[in-house]
PDB file of C-alpha atoms in Angstrom:
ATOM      1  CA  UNK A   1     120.838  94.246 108.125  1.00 39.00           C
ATOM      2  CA  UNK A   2     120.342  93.759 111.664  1.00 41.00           C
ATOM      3  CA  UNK A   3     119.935  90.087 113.784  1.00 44.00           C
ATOM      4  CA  UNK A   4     119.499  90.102 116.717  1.00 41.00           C
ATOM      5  CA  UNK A   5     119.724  86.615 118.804  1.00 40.00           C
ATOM      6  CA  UNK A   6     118.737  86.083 122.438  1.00 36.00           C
ATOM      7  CA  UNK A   7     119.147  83.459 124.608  1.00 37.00           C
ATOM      8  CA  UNK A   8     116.331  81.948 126.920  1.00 35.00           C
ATOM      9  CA  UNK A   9     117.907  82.298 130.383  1.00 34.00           C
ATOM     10  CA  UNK A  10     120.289  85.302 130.165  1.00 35.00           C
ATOM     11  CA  UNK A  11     119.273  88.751 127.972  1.00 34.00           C
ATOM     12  CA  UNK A  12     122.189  88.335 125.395  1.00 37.00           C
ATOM     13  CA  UNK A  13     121.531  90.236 122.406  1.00 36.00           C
ATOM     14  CA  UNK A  14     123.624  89.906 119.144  1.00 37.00           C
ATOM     15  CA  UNK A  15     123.574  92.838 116.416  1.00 38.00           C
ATOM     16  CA  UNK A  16     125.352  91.980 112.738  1.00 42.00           C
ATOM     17  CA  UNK A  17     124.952  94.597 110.059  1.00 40.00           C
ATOM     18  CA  UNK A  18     125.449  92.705 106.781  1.00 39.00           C
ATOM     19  CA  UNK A  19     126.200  94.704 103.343  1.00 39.00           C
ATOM     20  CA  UNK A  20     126.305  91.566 100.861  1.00 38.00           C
ATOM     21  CA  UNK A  21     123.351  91.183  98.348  1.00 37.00           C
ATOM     22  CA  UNK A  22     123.880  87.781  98.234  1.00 39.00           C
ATOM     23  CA  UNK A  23     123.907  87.728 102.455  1.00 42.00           C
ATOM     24  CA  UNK A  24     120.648  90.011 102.375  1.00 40.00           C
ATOM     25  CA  UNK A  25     118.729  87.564 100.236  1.00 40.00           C
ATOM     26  CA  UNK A  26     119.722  84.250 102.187  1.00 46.00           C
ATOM     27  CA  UNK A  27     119.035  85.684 105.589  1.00 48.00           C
ATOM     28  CA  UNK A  28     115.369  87.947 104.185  1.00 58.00           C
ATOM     29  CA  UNK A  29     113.954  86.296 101.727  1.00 55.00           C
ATOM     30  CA  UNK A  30     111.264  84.982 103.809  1.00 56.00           C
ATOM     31  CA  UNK A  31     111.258  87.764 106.336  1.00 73.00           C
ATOM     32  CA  UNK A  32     107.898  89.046 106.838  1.00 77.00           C
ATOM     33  CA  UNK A  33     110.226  92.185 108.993  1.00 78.00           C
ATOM     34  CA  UNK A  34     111.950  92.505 106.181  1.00 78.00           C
ATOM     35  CA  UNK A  35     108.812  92.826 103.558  1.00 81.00           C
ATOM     36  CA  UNK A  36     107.119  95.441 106.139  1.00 80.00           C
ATOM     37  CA  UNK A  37     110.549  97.177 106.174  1.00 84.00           C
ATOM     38  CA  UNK A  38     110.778  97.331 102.614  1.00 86.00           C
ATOM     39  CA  UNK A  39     107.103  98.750 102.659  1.00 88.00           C
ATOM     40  CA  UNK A  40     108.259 102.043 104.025  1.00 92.00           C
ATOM     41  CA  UNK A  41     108.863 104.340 101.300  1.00 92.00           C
ATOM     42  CA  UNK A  42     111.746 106.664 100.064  1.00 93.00           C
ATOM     43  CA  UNK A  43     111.340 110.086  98.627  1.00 94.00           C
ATOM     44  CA  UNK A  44     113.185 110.078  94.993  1.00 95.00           C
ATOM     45  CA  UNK A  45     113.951 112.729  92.332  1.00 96.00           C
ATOM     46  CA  UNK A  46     113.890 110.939  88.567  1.00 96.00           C
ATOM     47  CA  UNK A  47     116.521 112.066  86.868  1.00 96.00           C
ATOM     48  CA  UNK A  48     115.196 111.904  83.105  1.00 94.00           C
ATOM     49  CA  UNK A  49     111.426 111.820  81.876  1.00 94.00           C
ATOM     50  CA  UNK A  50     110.038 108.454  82.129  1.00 91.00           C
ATOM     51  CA  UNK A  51     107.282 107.972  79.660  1.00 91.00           C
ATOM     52  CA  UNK A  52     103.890 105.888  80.466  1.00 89.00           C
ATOM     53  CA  UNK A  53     105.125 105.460  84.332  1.00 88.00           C
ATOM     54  CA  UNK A  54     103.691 108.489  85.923  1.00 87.00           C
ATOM     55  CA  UNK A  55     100.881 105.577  87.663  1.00 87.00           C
ATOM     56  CA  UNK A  56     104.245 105.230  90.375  1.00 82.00           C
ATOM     57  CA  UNK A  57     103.949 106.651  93.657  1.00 76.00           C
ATOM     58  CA  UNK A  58     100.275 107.095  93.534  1.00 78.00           C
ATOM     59  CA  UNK A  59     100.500 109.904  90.329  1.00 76.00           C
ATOM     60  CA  UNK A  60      97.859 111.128  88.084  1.00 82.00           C
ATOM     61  CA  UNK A  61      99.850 112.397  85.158  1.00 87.00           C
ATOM     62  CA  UNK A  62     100.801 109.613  82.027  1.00 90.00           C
ATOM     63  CA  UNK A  63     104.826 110.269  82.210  1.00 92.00           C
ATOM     64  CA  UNK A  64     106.997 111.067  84.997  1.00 92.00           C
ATOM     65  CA  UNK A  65     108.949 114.311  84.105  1.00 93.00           C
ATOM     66  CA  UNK A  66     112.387 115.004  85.134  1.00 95.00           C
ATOM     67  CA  UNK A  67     113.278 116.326  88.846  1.00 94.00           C
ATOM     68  CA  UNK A  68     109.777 115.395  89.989  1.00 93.00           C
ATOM     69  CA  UNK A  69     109.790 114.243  93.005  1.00 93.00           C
ATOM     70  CA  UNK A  70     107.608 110.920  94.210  1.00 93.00           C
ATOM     71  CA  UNK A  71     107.206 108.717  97.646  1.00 93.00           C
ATOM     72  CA  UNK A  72     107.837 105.353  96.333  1.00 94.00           C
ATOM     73  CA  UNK A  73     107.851 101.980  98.536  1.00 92.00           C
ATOM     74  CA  UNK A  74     111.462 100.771  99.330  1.00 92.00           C
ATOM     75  CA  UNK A  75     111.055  97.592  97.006  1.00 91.00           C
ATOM     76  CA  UNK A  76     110.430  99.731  94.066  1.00 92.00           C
ATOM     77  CA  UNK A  77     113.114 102.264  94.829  1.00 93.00           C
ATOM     78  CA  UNK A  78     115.750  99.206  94.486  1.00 92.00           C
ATOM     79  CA  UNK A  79     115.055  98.841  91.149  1.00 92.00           C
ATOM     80  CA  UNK A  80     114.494 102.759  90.271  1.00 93.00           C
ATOM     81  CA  UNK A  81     117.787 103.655  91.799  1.00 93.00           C
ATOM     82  CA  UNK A  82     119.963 100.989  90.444  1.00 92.00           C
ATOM     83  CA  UNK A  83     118.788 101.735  86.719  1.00 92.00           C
ATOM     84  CA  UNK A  84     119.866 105.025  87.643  1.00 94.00           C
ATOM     85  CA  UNK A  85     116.723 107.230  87.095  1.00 94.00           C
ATOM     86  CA  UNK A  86     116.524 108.813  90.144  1.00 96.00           C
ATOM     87  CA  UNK A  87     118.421 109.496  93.255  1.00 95.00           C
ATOM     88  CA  UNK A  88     116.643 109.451  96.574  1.00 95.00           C
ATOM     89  CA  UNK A  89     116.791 111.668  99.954  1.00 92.00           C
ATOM     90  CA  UNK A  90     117.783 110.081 103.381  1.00 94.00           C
ATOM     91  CA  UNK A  91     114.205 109.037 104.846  1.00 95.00           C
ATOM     92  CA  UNK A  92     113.380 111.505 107.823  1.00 94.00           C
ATOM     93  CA  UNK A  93     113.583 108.796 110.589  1.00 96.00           C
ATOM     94  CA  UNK A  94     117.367 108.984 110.271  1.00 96.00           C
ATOM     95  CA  UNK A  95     118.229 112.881 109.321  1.00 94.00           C
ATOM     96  CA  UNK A  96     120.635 114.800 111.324  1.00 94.00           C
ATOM     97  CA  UNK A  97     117.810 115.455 113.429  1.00 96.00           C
ATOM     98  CA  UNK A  98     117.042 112.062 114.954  1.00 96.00           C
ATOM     99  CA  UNK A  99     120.865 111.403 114.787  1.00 95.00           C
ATOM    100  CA  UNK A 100     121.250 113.974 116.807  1.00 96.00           C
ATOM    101  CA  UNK A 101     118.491 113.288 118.972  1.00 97.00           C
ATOM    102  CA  UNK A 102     119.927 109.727 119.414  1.00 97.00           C
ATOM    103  CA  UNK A 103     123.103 110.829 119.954  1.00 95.00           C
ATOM    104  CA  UNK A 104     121.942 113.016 122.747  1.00 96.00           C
ATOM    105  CA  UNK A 105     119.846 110.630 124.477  1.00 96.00           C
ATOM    106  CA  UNK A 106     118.826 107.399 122.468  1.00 96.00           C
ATOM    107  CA  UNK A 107     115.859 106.768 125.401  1.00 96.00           C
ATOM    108  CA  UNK A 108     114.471 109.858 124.500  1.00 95.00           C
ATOM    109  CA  UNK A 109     113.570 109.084 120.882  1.00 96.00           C
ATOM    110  CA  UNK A 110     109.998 107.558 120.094  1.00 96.00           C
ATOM    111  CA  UNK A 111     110.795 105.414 117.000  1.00 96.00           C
ATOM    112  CA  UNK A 112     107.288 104.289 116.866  1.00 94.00           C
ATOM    113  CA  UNK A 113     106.645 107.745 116.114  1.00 94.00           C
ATOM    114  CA  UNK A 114     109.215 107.613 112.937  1.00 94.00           C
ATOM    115  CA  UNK A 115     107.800 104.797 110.778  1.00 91.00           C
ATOM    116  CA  UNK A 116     104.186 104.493 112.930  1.00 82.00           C
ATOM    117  CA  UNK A 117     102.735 101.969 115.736  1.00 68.00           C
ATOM    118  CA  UNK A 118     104.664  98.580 115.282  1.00 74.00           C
ATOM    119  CA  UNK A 119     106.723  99.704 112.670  1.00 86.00           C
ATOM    120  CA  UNK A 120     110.100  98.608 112.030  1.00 92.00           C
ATOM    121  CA  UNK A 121     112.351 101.567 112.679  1.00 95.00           C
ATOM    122  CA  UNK A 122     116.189  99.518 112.388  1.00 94.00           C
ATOM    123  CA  UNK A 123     114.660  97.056 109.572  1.00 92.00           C
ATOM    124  CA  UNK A 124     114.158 100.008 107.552  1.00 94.00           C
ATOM    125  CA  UNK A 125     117.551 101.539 108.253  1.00 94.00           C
ATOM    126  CA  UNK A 126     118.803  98.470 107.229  1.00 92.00           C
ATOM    127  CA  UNK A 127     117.187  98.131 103.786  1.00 91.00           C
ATOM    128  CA  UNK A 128     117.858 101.793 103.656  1.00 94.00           C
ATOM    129  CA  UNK A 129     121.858 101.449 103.993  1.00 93.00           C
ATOM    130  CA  UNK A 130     121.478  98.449 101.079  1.00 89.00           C
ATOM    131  CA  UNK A 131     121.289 101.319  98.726  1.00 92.00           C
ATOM    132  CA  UNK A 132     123.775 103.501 100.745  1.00 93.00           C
ATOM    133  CA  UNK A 133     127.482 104.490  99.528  1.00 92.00           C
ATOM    134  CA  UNK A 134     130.147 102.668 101.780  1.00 93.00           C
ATOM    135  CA  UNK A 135     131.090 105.537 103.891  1.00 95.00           C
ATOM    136  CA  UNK A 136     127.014 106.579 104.287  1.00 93.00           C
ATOM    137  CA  UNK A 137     126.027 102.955 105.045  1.00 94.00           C
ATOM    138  CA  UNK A 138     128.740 102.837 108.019  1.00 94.00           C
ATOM    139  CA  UNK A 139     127.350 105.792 109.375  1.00 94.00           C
ATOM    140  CA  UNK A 140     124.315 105.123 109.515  1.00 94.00           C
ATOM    141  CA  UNK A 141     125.179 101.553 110.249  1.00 94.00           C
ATOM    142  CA  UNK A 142     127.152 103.149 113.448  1.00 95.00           C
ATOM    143  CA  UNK A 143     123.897 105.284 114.538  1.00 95.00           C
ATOM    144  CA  UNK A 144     121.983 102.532 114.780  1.00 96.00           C
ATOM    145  CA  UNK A 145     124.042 100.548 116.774  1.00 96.00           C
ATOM    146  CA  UNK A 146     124.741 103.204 118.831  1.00 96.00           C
ATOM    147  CA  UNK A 147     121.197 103.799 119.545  1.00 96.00           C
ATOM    148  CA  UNK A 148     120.394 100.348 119.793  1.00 96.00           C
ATOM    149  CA  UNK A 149     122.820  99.550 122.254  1.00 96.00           C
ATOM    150  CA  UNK A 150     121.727 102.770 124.093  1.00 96.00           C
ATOM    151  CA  UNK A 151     118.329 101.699 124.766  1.00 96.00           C
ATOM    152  CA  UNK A 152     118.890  98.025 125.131  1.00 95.00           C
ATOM    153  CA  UNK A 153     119.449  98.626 129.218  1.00 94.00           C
ATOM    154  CA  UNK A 154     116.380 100.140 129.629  1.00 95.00           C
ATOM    155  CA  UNK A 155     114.281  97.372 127.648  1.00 95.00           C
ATOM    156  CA  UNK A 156     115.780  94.723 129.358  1.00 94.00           C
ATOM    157  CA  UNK A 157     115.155  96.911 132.799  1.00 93.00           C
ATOM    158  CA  UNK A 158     111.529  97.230 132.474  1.00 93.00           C
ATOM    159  CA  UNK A 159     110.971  94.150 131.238  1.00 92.00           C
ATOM    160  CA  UNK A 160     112.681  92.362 134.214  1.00 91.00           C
ATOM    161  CA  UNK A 161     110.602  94.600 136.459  1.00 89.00           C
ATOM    162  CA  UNK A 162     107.500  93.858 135.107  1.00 85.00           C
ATOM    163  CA  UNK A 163     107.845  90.658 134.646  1.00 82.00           C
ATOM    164  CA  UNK A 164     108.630  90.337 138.628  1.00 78.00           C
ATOM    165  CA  UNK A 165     105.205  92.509 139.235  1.00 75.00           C
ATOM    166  CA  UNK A 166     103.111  90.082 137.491  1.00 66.00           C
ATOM    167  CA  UNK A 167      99.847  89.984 136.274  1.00 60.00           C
ATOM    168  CA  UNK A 168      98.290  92.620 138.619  1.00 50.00           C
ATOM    169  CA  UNK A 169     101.341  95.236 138.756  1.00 51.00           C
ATOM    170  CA  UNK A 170     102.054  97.750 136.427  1.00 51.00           C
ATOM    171  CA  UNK A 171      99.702 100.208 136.512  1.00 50.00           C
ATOM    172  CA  UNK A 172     101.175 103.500 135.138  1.00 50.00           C
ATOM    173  CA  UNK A 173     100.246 107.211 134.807  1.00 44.00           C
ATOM    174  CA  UNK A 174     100.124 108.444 131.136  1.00 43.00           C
ATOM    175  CA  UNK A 175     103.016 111.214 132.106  1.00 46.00           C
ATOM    176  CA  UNK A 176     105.121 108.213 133.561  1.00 84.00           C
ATOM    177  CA  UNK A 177     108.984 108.510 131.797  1.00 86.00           C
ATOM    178  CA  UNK A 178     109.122 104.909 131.800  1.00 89.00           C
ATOM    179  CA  UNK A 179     105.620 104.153 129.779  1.00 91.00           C
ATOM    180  CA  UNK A 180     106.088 107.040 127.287  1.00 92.00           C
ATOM    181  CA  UNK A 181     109.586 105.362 126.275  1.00 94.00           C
ATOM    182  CA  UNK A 182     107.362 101.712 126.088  1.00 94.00           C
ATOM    183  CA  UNK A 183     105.106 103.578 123.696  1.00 93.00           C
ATOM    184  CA  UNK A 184     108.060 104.571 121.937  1.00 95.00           C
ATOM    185  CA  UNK A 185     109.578 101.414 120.910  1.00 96.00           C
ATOM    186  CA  UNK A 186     109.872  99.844 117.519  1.00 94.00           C
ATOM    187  CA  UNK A 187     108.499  96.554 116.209  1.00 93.00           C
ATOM    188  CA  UNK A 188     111.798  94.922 116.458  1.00 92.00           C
ATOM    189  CA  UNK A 189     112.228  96.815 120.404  1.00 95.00           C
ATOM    190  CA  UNK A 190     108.320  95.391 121.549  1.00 94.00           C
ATOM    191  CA  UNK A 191     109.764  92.135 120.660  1.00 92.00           C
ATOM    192  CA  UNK A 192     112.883  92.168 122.508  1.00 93.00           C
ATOM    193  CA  UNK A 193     110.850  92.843 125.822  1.00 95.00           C
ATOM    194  CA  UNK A 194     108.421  90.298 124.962  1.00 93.00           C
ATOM    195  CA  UNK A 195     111.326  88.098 124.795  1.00 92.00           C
ATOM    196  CA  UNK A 196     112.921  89.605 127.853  1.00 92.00           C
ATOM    197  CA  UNK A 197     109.817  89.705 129.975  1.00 92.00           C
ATOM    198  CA  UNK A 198     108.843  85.630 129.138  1.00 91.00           C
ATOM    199  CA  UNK A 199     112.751  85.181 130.067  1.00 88.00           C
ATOM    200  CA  UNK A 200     112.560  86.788 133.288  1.00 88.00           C
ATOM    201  CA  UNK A 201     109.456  84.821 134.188  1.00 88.00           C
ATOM    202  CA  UNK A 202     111.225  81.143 133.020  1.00 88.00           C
ATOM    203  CA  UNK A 203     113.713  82.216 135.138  1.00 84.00           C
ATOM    204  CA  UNK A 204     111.735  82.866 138.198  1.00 82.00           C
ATOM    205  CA  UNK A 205     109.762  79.784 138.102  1.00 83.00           C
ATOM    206  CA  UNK A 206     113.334  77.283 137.333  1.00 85.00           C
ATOM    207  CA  UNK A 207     115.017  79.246 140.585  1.00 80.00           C
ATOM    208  CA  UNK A 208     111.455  78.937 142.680  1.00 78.00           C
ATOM    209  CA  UNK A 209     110.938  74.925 141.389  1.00 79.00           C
ATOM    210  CA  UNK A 210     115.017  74.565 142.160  1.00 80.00           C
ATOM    211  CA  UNK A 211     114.230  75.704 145.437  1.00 74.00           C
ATOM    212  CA  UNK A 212     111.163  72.996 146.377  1.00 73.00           C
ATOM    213  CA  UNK A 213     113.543  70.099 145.583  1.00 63.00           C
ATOM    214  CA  UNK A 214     116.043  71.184 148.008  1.00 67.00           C
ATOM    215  CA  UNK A 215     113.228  71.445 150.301  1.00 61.00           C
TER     216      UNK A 215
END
């Protein structure tokens, strides 16, 4: 799971990965992030026939039948994959592709464009690695990180600047670099420059205020 924690006057961020059920529950049970994480759905093969479920991920038929393959919401999937009647694929927004991708250049990626417009691209990594092997969940634990990390500069960057244009700067081409990785942010990203941006601007106004009393 990821938290991230930022402080008011300086743009500290914080990322914890916890792998405890019993840590999980405490710190998401009344996550709406977590519930629209959880939303996002995993691609799993059912192992045996299941008889009088074939309603699940959307189907027609009265039974599922064995290897047949169905998208089914992450909050489902717990349940399927723990009783053992399927196994599941790794979810496309973190295949060797984007890893690579990432790996390559983490400002490059458009993670809105891996789990849709304000979607939560790192909350559903995290429920993801919940059902993850050790050794796959610190891998993708590390991507993550990695790619957080990677594109935290650049948030922070254009936040700051914006925030110092004010209300009537700002005005960017479509082409612009710097817009089309805006676009590409996640849910949890658009926050952080939110946060970032209203930081910048507290900032501004304690150092210009400072500055009058001295006067």
């Amino acid at each position: 799971m990821i938290a991230i924690h930022y402080t008011a006057l300086s743009p500290v961020f914080e990322l914890n990965v916890f792998h405890s059920p019993e840590a999980l529950m405490e710190y998401d049970y009344f996550s709406i992030e977590s519930i629209l994480a959880e939303n996002q759905k995993l691609q799993c093969t059912f192992k045996y026939d299941i008889p009088d479920m074939g309603h699940l991920g959307g189907g027609n038929e009265r039974d599922i039948k064995m290897l047949s393959k169905r998208q089914i919401p992450l909050w489902l999937a717990y349940t399927i994959i723990y009783s053992d009647w399927a196994d599941f694929s790794i979810p496309t927004p973190f295949n060797a592709k984007v890893r690579n991708a990432l790996k390559a250049e983490p400002r490059s990626v458009r993670l809105s464009s891996l789990v849709g417009s304000g979607g939560l691209w790192y909350g559903f990594g995290k429920a993801v690695m919940d059902i993850l092997d050790d050794d796959q969940a610190e891998e993708m634990s590390d991507a993550m990180t990695k790619a957080f990390r990677g594109r935290l500069t650049e948030i922070v960057d254009q936040a700051q600047h914006f925030a110092a244009l004010g209300p009537v700067g700002g005005g960017s081409s479509s082409g612009d670099s710097a817009q089309l990785f805006r676009e590409g942010l996640d849910g949890t990203e658009r926050e952080l420059f939110g946060l970032a941006q209203e930081s910048t601007k507290r900032s501004k106004r304690w150092y210009e205020e400072s500055n009058k009393g001295r006067r």
